Amino acid sequence: MNWTQEYKRWQTFASLDDKLRTQLDQLQDDEQSLEDAYYKNLEFGTGGMRGKLGPGTNRMNIYTIRRAANGLATYVAEQNGHEKGVAIAYDSRYMSKEFAVETARVLGNHGIQSYVFSSLRPTPELSFAVRYLGAAGGVVITASHNPPEYNGFKVYNEDGGQMPPEEAGTVIDFVNQVENELTVEVAEQTELEAAGLLKWMDEEVDQAYLDHLKTVSVNANVTESAGDFSVVFTPLHGTAKMLVEKGLKQIGLIQVHTVAKQAEPDPEFSTVASPNPEEHQAFEMAIEKGKQLNADVLIATDPDADRLGIAVPDDDGEYQVLTGNQTGALMLDYLLSQSPSLPDNGIMIKTIVTSEFGRVIANHYGVSSLDTLTGFKFIGEKIKEYEETGQHTFLFGYEESYGYLVKDFARDKDAVQAAVLSAEVAAYWKSKGKTLLQALDELYEKHGYFLEDLQSLKMEGKSGSEQIQSIMDDFRANPLKEAGGLKVEAVEDYTTSERMKADGKVETMELPKANVLKFILEDDCWFCLRPSGTEPKIKFYYGVKTDSREASNELLQAVKTSVNEQIQQNI
């Protein structure tokens, strides 16, 4: 059916939810918005789905949630997971708890047990809960750091990780088999509660998670003796407050100051332009409080607490927000240098768009490293593989977009773990008379000046999606031969799993297929193009390395200029 037929199907559905009916009536004269809401089904991808709230097949609402939950229920039933059940968590966004209950109602209609947190909880705790409960899978209702008008449905497997492509593909097939999202059957909440098919959970899982969180600390003496060490923390109106505050307290940090105006859940995220710790404006209130208290480190988590950013004072007392690559390098170096012993088969895992800085640091300590595709599900998949085979012992995993995992009791990026470790790292360097910026400079002097950058182009709607693909097609058809004066040594196309070298040789890559292009330049430099899987954006990643900060800055700008010249031809 075309979009007008889909719109008509909803418009004439007699039992349409009253709130959605009102919203649909308000759109009746807005053809552009209606087309965008109905021209396709909201895509259920390898990580689940994410989209704007509202009526329509391409929107987040109780009917598209039921469609997704029905596909998951079919998958769980095929795995004989009725009694194991599904753990469900949700964040502070509009409709999050309602969507969590709708998911449980669909699962319950299939006779599948649900364990639902009675109030909001972080994504990493959901990952932990799946493993702790021995559940068949998990769901988090969240849109992570997206704007307030978004929500999402993230799916987890029985290992507590986001599903890898093959497993997710099976769920996607079941979701796509739902012919009419409006008529998916649901059970009544009260009936499910009475039958024990919907159970609410809280303190038991919280305490179990906090007990495991203690193991993130490398040296308790560092924080227990840091009486004058001060932390400012902001959960950015999200889910991290309780666990981060308790986690820092139980490793001995007593001067933890939470930004009061951002401590309470708020679906509008009213004090920030974007609840994303990757963006410096999210730190404005934390910086203000930090200056009042002369705090040693500022910590911010995104709404579902899987991403963490930190800011630290420079020599002039001004707070500088570190990049995800810089924070990851500092945590990795601390873990490897301060651990009492390192296993011979230890490994650090990062993504293909994460700095090579981490690999160099790992090599310095005799630790192996591995690249995965972008998306923490691929890191989680490798952790499970190594756990089963014994080939490697997982030591640390991270990605440039502020996602870190220290201990594998969770299988997704975990900002609560990262908050505990980053505070300990800052306290350690303070005990040595240095700030984290000074510690970072030491690493640069030792290993080289690695600098990275990220550009994003937002292109919404059907036309935006087509334009993003046009850019990817152009870079494939007309690949750059040099960038910033550096020769292109190879082009990695992850749609074909091929590495095409400058001398004409073609090598096969073993990573899963994805719509990603990476250009390998000489002198350990690179850039990468990747359409976002969760937002209407195309992202351009850059990485360079020289022997000085000034030279790296100049080279980074030169490479970006070369790439932007070709981008402009497609806009």
PDB file of C-alpha atoms in Angstrom, residues 163-304:
ATOM      1  CA  MET A 163      21.545  -9.023  19.256  1.00  0.00           C
ATOM      2  CA  PRO A 164      24.209  -9.573  16.581  1.00  0.00           C
ATOM      3  CA  PRO A 165      23.032  -9.421  12.929  1.00  0.00           C
ATOM      4  CA  GLU A 166      22.108 -13.077  12.386  1.00  0.00           C
ATOM      5  CA  GLU A 167      20.095 -13.359  15.588  1.00  0.00           C
ATOM      6  CA  ALA A 168      18.510  -9.955  15.076  1.00  0.00           C
ATOM      7  CA  GLY A 169      17.641 -10.933  11.509  1.00  0.00           C
ATOM      8  CA  THR A 170      15.428 -13.720  12.817  1.00  0.00           C
ATOM      9  CA  VAL A 171      13.569 -11.299  15.102  1.00  0.00           C
ATOM     10  CA  ILE A 172      13.256  -8.786  12.261  1.00  0.00           C
ATOM     11  CA  ASP A 173      11.671 -11.462  10.063  1.00  0.00           C
ATOM     12  CA  PHE A 174       9.095 -12.205  12.766  1.00  0.00           C
ATOM     13  CA  VAL A 175       8.373  -8.487  13.200  1.00  0.00           C
ATOM     14  CA  ASN A 176       7.886  -8.068   9.468  1.00  0.00           C
ATOM     15  CA  GLN A 177       5.423 -10.985   9.429  1.00  0.00           C
ATOM     16  CA  VAL A 178       2.962  -8.914  11.491  1.00  0.00           C
ATOM     17  CA  GLU A 179       0.425  -7.942   8.840  1.00  0.00           C
ATOM     18  CA  ASN A 180      -1.539  -5.384  10.844  1.00  0.00           C
ATOM     19  CA  GLU A 181      -0.029  -3.626  13.853  1.00  0.00           C
ATOM     20  CA  LEU A 182      -3.448  -2.266  14.804  1.00  0.00           C
ATOM     21  CA  THR A 183      -4.854  -5.729  15.573  1.00  0.00           C
ATOM     22  CA  VAL A 184      -1.987  -7.311  17.540  1.00  0.00           C
ATOM     23  CA  GLU A 185      -3.613  -8.984  20.546  1.00  0.00           C
ATOM     24  CA  VAL A 186      -2.652  -8.002  24.089  1.00  0.00           C
ATOM     25  CA  ALA A 187      -3.527  -9.349  27.519  1.00  0.00           C
ATOM     26  CA  GLU A 188      -4.834  -7.189  30.340  1.00  0.00           C
ATOM     27  CA  GLN A 189      -2.194  -5.972  32.783  1.00  0.00           C
ATOM     28  CA  THR A 190      -4.189  -6.911  35.889  1.00  0.00           C
ATOM     29  CA  GLU A 191      -4.751 -10.435  34.576  1.00  0.00           C
ATOM     30  CA  LEU A 192      -1.056 -10.894  33.879  1.00  0.00           C
ATOM     31  CA  GLU A 193      -0.131  -9.644  37.353  1.00  0.00           C
ATOM     32  CA  ALA A 194      -2.653 -12.025  38.937  1.00  0.00           C
ATOM     33  CA  ALA A 195      -1.322 -14.944  36.903  1.00  0.00           C
ATOM     34  CA  GLY A 196       2.290 -14.100  37.774  1.00  0.00           C
ATOM     35  CA  LEU A 197       3.175 -13.448  34.118  1.00  0.00           C
ATOM     36  CA  LEU A 198       4.048  -9.816  34.886  1.00  0.00           C
ATOM     37  CA  LYS A 199       6.370  -9.376  37.850  1.00  0.00           C
ATOM     38  CA  TRP A 200       7.733  -6.062  39.063  1.00  0.00           C
ATOM     39  CA  MET A 201      11.358  -5.911  40.203  1.00  0.00           C
ATOM     40  CA  ASP A 202      13.555  -3.403  41.983  1.00  0.00           C
ATOM     41  CA  GLU A 203      15.873  -3.672  44.995  1.00  0.00           C
ATOM     42  CA  GLU A 204      17.121  -7.245  44.533  1.00  0.00           C
ATOM     43  CA  VAL A 205      18.536  -6.546  41.075  1.00  0.00           C
ATOM     44  CA  ASP A 206      19.808  -3.119  42.174  1.00  0.00           C
ATOM     45  CA  GLN A 207      21.808  -4.626  45.039  1.00  0.00           C
ATOM     46  CA  ALA A 208      23.186  -7.446  42.910  1.00  0.00           C
ATOM     47  CA  TYR A 209      24.347  -4.918  40.311  1.00  0.00           C
ATOM     48  CA  LEU A 210      25.946  -2.717  42.987  1.00  0.00           C
ATOM     49  CA  ASP A 211      27.775  -5.718  44.429  1.00  0.00           C
ATOM     50  CA  HIS A 212      29.294  -6.413  41.013  1.00  0.00           C
ATOM     51  CA  LEU A 213      30.036  -2.712  40.548  1.00  0.00           C
ATOM     52  CA  LYS A 214      32.576  -2.886  43.402  1.00  0.00           C
ATOM     53  CA  THR A 215      34.802  -5.037  41.180  1.00  0.00           C
ATOM     54  CA  VAL A 216      35.303  -2.128  38.734  1.00  0.00           C
ATOM     55  CA  SER A 217      37.665  -0.452  41.222  1.00  0.00           C
ATOM     56  CA  VAL A 218      41.310  -1.362  40.609  1.00  0.00           C
ATOM     57  CA  ASN A 219      42.763   0.027  43.834  1.00  0.00           C
ATOM     58  CA  ALA A 220      40.391   0.926  46.661  1.00  0.00           C
ATOM     59  CA  ASN A 221      43.204   2.742  48.498  1.00  0.00           C
ATOM     60  CA  VAL A 222      43.184   5.422  45.781  1.00  0.00           C
ATOM     61  CA  THR A 223      39.626   6.566  46.483  1.00  0.00           C
ATOM     62  CA  GLU A 224      39.414   5.733  50.179  1.00  0.00           C
ATOM     63  CA  SER A 225      42.358   8.051  50.877  1.00  0.00           C
ATOM     64  CA  ALA A 226      41.118  10.823  48.574  1.00  0.00           C
ATOM     65  CA  GLY A 227      39.315  12.831  51.238  1.00  0.00           C
ATOM     66  CA  ASP A 228      39.611  16.163  49.432  1.00  0.00           C
ATOM     67  CA  PHE A 229      38.788  14.745  45.992  1.00  0.00           C
ATOM     68  CA  SER A 230      35.565  16.299  44.657  1.00  0.00           C
ATOM     69  CA  VAL A 231      33.168  15.058  41.961  1.00  0.00           C
ATOM     70  CA  VAL A 232      30.274  16.893  40.301  1.00  0.00           C
ATOM     71  CA  PHE A 233      27.773  14.549  38.678  1.00  0.00           C
ATOM     72  CA  THR A 234      24.793  15.141  36.393  1.00  0.00           C
ATOM     73  CA  PRO A 235      22.452  12.409  35.112  1.00  0.00           C
ATOM     74  CA  LEU A 236      20.987  14.930  32.599  1.00  0.00           C
ATOM     75  CA  HIS A 237      17.424  14.178  33.741  1.00  0.00           C
ATOM     76  CA  GLY A 238      17.891  10.462  33.098  1.00  0.00           C
ATOM     77  CA  THR A 239      18.275   7.147  34.880  1.00  0.00           C
ATOM     78  CA  ALA A 240      21.780   7.091  36.375  1.00  0.00           C
ATOM     79  CA  LYS A 241      21.367   9.076  39.605  1.00  0.00           C
ATOM     80  CA  MET A 242      20.802   6.311  42.155  1.00  0.00           C
ATOM     81  CA  LEU A 243      23.371   3.804  40.879  1.00  0.00           C
ATOM     82  CA  VAL A 244      26.149   6.324  40.201  1.00  0.00           C
ATOM     83  CA  GLU A 245      25.765   8.010  43.590  1.00  0.00           C
ATOM     84  CA  LYS A 246      25.792   4.656  45.402  1.00  0.00           C
ATOM     85  CA  GLY A 247      28.587   3.319  43.211  1.00  0.00           C
ATOM     86  CA  LEU A 248      30.888   6.255  43.973  1.00  0.00           C
ATOM     87  CA  LYS A 249      30.054   6.112  47.669  1.00  0.00           C
ATOM     88  CA  GLN A 250      30.858   2.416  47.983  1.00  0.00           C
ATOM     89  CA  ILE A 251      34.393   2.933  46.613  1.00  0.00           C
ATOM     90  CA  GLY A 252      35.011   5.587  49.252  1.00  0.00           C
ATOM     91  CA  LEU A 253      34.276   8.867  47.449  1.00  0.00           C
ATOM     92  CA  ILE A 254      32.331  11.072  49.858  1.00  0.00           C
ATOM     93  CA  GLN A 255      32.465  14.465  48.094  1.00  0.00           C
ATOM     94  CA  VAL A 256      30.009  13.731  45.282  1.00  0.00           C
ATOM     95  CA  HIS A 257      27.786  16.662  44.341  1.00  0.00           C
ATOM     96  CA  THR A 258      24.847  16.065  42.005  1.00  0.00           C
ATOM     97  CA  VAL A 259      23.527  18.936  39.882  1.00  0.00           C
ATOM     98  CA  ALA A 260      20.143  19.405  41.556  1.00  0.00           C
ATOM     99  CA  LYS A 261      18.268  20.886  38.578  1.00  0.00           C
ATOM    100  CA  GLN A 262      19.271  17.927  36.402  1.00  0.00           C
ATOM    101  CA  ALA A 263      18.843  15.218  39.024  1.00  0.00           C
ATOM    102  CA  GLU A 264      15.152  14.574  38.505  1.00  0.00           C
ATOM    103  CA  PRO A 265      13.731  12.737  35.467  1.00  0.00           C
ATOM    104  CA  ASP A 266      12.362  15.116  32.848  1.00  0.00           C
ATOM    105  CA  PRO A 267      11.133  13.927  29.429  1.00  0.00           C
ATOM    106  CA  GLU A 268      11.714  17.414  28.024  1.00  0.00           C
ATOM    107  CA  PHE A 269      15.350  17.511  29.197  1.00  0.00           C
ATOM    108  CA  SER A 270      14.486  21.140  29.842  1.00  0.00           C
ATOM    109  CA  THR A 271      17.875  22.401  31.052  1.00  0.00           C
ATOM    110  CA  VAL A 272      19.878  21.280  27.998  1.00  0.00           C
ATOM    111  CA  ALA A 273      19.625  21.709  24.249  1.00  0.00           C
ATOM    112  CA  SER A 274      20.493  17.998  23.934  1.00  0.00           C
ATOM    113  CA  PRO A 275      20.880  15.386  26.710  1.00  0.00           C
ATOM    114  CA  ASN A 276      24.077  14.121  25.140  1.00  0.00           C
ATOM    115  CA  PRO A 277      27.377  14.194  27.070  1.00  0.00           C
ATOM    116  CA  GLU A 278      29.170  14.210  23.696  1.00  0.00           C
ATOM    117  CA  GLU A 279      28.020  17.825  23.312  1.00  0.00           C
ATOM    118  CA  HIS A 280      29.759  20.382  25.491  1.00  0.00           C
ATOM    119  CA  GLN A 281      26.624  22.425  26.208  1.00  0.00           C
ATOM    120  CA  ALA A 282      25.307  19.508  28.273  1.00  0.00           C
ATOM    121  CA  PHE A 283      28.034  20.337  30.836  1.00  0.00           C
ATOM    122  CA  GLU A 284      27.080  23.993  31.381  1.00  0.00           C
ATOM    123  CA  MET A 285      25.379  23.480  34.765  1.00  0.00           C
ATOM    124  CA  ALA A 286      27.995  20.973  35.890  1.00  0.00           C
ATOM    125  CA  ILE A 287      30.758  23.435  35.006  1.00  0.00           C
ATOM    126  CA  GLU A 288      29.021  26.183  36.972  1.00  0.00           C
ATOM    127  CA  LYS A 289      28.787  23.935  40.037  1.00  0.00           C
ATOM    128  CA  GLY A 290      32.314  22.641  39.477  1.00  0.00           C
ATOM    129  CA  LYS A 291      33.741  26.159  39.603  1.00  0.00           C
ATOM    130  CA  GLN A 292      31.840  26.887  42.811  1.00  0.00           C
ATOM    131  CA  LEU A 293      33.278  23.783  44.473  1.00  0.00           C
ATOM    132  CA  ASN A 294      36.650  23.672  42.720  1.00  0.00           C
ATOM    133  CA  ALA A 295      35.738  20.097  41.703  1.00  0.00           C
ATOM    134  CA  ASP A 296      38.397  17.744  40.371  1.00  0.00           C
ATOM    135  CA  VAL A 297      36.203  16.051  37.773  1.00  0.00           C
ATOM    136  CA  LEU A 298      32.743  16.529  36.255  1.00  0.00           C
ATOM    137  CA  ILE A 299      30.768  13.455  35.169  1.00  0.00           C
ATOM    138  CA  ALA A 300      27.696  13.416  32.898  1.00  0.00           C
ATOM    139  CA  THR A 301      25.611  10.457  31.732  1.00  0.00           C
ATOM    140  CA  ASP A 302      23.012  10.346  28.972  1.00  0.00           C
ATOM    141  CA  PRO A 303      19.331   9.560  29.752  1.00  0.00           C
ATOM    142  CA  ASP A 304      19.626   5.754  29.639  1.00  0.00           C
TER     143      ASP A 304
END
